[in-house]
mmCIF file of C-alpha atoms in Angstrom:
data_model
loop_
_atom_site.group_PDB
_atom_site.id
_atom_site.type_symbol
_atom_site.label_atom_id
_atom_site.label_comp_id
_atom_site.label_asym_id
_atom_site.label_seq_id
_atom_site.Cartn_x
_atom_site.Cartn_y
_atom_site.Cartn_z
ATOM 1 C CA UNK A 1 0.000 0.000 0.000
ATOM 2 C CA UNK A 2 1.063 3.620 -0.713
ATOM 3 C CA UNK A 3 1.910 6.426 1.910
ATOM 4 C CA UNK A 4 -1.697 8.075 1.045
ATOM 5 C CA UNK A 5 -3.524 5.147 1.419
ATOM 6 C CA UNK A 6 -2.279 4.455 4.767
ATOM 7 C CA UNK A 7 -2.755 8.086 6.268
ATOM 8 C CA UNK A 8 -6.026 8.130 4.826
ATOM 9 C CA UNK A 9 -7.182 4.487 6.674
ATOM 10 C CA UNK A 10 -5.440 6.011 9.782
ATOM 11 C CA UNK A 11 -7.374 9.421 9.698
ATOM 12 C CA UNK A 12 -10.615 7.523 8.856
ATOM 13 C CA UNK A 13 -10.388 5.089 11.618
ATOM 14 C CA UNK A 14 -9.859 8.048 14.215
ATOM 15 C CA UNK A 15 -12.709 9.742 12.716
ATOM 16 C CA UNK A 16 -14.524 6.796 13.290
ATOM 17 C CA UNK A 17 -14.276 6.241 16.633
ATOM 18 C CA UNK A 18 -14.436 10.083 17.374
ATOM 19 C CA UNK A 19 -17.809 10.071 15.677
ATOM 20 C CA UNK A 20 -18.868 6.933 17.933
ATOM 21 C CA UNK A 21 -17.834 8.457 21.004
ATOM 22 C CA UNK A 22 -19.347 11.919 19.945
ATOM 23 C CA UNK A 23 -16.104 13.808 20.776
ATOM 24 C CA UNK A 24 -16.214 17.631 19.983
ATOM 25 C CA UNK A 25 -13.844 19.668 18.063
ATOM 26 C CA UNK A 26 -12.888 22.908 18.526
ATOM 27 C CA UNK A 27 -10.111 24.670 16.665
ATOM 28 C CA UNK A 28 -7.353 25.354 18.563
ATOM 29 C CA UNK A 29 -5.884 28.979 18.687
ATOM 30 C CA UNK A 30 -2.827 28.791 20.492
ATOM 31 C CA UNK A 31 -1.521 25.618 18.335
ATOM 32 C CA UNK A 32 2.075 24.153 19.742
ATOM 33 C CA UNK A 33 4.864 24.182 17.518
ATOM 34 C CA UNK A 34 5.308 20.669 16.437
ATOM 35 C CA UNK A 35 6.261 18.081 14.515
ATOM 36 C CA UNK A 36 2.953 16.432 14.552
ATOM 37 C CA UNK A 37 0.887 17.893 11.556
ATOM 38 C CA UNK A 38 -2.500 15.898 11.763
ATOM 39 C CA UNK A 39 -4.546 15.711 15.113
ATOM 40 C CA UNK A 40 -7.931 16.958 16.266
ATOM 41 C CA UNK A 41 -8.377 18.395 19.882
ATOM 42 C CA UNK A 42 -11.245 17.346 21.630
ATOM 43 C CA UNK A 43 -10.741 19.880 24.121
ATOM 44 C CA UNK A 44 -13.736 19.310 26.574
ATOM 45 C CA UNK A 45 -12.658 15.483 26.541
ATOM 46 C CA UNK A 46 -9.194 16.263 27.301
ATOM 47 C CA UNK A 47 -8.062 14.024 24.217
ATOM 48 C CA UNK A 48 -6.088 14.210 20.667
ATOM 49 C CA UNK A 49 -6.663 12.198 18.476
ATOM 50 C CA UNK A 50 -3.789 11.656 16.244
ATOM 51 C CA UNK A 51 -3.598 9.227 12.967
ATOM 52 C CA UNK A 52 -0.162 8.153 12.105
ATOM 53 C CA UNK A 53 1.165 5.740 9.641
ATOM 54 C CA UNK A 54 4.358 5.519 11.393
ATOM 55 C CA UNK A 55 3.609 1.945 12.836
ATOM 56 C CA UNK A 56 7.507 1.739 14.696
ATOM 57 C CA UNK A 57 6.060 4.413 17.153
ATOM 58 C CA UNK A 58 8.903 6.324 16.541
ATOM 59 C CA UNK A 59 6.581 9.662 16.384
ATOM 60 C CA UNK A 60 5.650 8.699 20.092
ATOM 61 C CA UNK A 61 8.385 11.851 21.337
ATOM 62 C CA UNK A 62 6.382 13.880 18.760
ATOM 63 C CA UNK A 63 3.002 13.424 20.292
ATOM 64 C CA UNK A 64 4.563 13.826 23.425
ATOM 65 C CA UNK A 65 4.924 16.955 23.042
ATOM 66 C CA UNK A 66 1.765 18.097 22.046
ATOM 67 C CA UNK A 67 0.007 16.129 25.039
ATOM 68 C CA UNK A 68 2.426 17.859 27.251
ATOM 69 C CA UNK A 69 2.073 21.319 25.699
ATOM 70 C CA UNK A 70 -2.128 20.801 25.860
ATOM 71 C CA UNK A 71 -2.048 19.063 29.299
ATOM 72 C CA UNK A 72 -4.375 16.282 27.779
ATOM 73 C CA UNK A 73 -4.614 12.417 26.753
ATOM 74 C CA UNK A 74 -3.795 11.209 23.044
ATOM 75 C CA UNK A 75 -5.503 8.160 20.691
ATOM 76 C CA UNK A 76 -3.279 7.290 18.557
ATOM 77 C CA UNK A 77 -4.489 5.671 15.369
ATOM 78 C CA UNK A 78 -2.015 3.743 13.621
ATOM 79 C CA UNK A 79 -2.390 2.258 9.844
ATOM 80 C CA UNK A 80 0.322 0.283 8.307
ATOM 81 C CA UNK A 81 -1.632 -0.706 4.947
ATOM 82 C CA UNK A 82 -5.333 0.456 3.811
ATOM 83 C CA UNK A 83 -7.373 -2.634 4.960
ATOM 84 C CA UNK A 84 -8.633 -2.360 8.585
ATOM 85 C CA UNK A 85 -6.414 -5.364 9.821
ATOM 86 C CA UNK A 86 -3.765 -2.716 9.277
ATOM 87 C CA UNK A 87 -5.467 -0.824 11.920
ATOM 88 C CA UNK A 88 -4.194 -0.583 15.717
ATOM 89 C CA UNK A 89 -4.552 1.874 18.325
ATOM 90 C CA UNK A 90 -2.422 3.377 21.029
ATOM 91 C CA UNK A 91 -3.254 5.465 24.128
ATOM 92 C CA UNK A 92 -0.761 8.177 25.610
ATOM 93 C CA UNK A 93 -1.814 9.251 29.212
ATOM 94 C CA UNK A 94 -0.931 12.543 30.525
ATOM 95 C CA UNK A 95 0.193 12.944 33.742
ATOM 96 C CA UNK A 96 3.404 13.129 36.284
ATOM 97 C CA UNK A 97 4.702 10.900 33.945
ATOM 98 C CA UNK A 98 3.634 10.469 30.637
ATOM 99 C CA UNK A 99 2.505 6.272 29.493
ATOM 100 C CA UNK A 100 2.116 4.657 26.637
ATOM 101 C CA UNK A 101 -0.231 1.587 25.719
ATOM 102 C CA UNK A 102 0.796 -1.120 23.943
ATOM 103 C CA UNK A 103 -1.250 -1.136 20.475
ATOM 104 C CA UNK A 104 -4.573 -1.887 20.710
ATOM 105 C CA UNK A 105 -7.308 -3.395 18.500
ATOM 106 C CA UNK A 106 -10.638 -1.045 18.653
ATOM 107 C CA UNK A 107 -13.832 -3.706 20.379
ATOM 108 C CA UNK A 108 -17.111 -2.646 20.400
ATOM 109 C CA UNK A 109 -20.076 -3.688 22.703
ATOM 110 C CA UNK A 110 -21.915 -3.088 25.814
ATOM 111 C CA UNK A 111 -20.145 0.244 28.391
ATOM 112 C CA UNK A 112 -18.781 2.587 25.750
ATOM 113 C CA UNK A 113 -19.169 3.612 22.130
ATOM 114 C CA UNK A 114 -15.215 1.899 21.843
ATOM 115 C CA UNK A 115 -12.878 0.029 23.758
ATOM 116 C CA UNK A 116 -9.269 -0.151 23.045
ATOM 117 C CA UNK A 117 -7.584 -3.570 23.728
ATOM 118 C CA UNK A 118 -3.907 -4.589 23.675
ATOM 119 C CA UNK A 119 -2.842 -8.011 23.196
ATOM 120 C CA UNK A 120 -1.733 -9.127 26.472
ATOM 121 C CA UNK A 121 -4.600 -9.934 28.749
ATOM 122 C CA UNK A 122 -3.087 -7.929 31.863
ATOM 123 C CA UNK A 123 -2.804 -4.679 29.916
ATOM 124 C CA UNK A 124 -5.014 -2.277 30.710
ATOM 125 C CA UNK A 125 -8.665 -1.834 28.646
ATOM 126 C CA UNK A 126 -9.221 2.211 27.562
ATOM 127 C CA UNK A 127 -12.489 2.905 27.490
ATOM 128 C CA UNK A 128 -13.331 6.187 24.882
ATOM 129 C CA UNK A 129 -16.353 8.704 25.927
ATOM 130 C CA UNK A 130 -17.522 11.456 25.171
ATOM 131 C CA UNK A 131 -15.760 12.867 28.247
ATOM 132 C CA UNK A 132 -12.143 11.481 27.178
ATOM 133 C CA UNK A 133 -10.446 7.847 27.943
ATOM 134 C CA UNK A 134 -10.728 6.037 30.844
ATOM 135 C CA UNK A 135 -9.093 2.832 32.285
ATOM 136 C CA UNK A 136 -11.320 -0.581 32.827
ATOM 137 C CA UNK A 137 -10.701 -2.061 36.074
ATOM 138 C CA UNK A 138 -12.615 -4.935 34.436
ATOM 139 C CA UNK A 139 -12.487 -5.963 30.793
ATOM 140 C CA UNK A 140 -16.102 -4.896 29.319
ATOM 141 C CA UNK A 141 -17.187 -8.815 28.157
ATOM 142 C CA UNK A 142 -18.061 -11.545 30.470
ATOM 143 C CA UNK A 143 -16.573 -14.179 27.842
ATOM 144 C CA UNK A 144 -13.963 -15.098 25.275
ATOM 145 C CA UNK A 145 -17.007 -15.162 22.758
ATOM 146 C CA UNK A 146 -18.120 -12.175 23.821
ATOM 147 C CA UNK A 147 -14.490 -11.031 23.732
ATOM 148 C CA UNK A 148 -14.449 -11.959 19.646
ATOM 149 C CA UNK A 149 -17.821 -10.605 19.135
ATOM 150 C CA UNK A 150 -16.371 -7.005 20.033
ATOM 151 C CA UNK A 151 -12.806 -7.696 18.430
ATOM 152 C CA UNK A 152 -15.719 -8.878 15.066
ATOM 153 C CA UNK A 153 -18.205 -5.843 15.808
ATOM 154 C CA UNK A 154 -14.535 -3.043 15.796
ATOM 155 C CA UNK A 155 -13.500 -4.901 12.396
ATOM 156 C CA UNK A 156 -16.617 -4.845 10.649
ATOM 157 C CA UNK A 157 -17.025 -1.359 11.683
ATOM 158 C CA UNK A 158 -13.553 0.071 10.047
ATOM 159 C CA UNK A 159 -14.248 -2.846 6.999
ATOM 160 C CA UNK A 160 -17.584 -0.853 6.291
ATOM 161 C CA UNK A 161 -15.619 2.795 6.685
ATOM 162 C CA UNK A 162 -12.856 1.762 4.492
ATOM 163 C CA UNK A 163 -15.554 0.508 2.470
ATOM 164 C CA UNK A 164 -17.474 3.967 2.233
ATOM 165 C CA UNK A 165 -20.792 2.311 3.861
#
């Protein structure tokens, strides 16, 4: 896949779950110098949201920044080809210290308009709202099936936005 193809699956995909979470936009006035050329600033949620294609994470100091210099959270939607298996997610937490997620696939179901869920079963589940991201002390399905259902639900979702459905 070409360098336009994957930014554009990366943007759409963060539109996506922007527009499922009903996150408001408001342009941004004082706008940080910075690397980082593409991002939306949900300010009321106290999230960006950020598509990259740079799937290494080597833009991670980059978005940093910009969390940092706006004292919020960052999404972080990552495309390495145009299809929506291409399509992981990353969540940067501000605070005393900044974190990182591991990449995360985007599950849909019951508790939030989108969950964000990393491979490893002990990482944390971010839950996305209206109001910003927020940490699951309790993953939001009650079994595995229910676990693929959402993982099915997220991928059918981006398949039908790629798609143009």
């Amino acid at each position: 896949m070409n360098h336009y193809s994957n930014e554009a699956a990366a943007i759409a995909a963060a539109l996506m779950v922007a527009r499922l979470a009903a996150l408001r936009f408001e342009p941004d006035l004082d706008v940080p110098m910075s690397r980082v050329r593409n991002y939306l600033h949900a300010r009321t949620a106290r999230l960006l949201l950020v598509p990259s294609i740079v799937s290494d994470g080597s833009d991670v100091a980059d978005v940093g920044e910009v969390i940092t210099a706006f004292g919020c959270d960052a999404l972080v939607g990552r495309a390495d080809g145009a299809d929506t298996t291409s399509v992981r997610f990353t969540v940067g937490l501000h605070g005393h210290r900044l974190f990182w997620s591991m990449p995360a696939r985007l599950w849909l179901g019951a508790g939030a308009p989108a969950h964000f869920v990393p491979n490893h079963p002990d990482d944390t589940v971010f839950a996305l709202f209206s109001v910003g991201l927020r940490g699951c002390e309790v993953p939001p399905w009650s079994s595995d099936e229910e676990r693929e259902d959402g993982f099915a639900l997220g991928a059918d979702a981006l398949a039908a936005l790629m798609a143009g459905r």
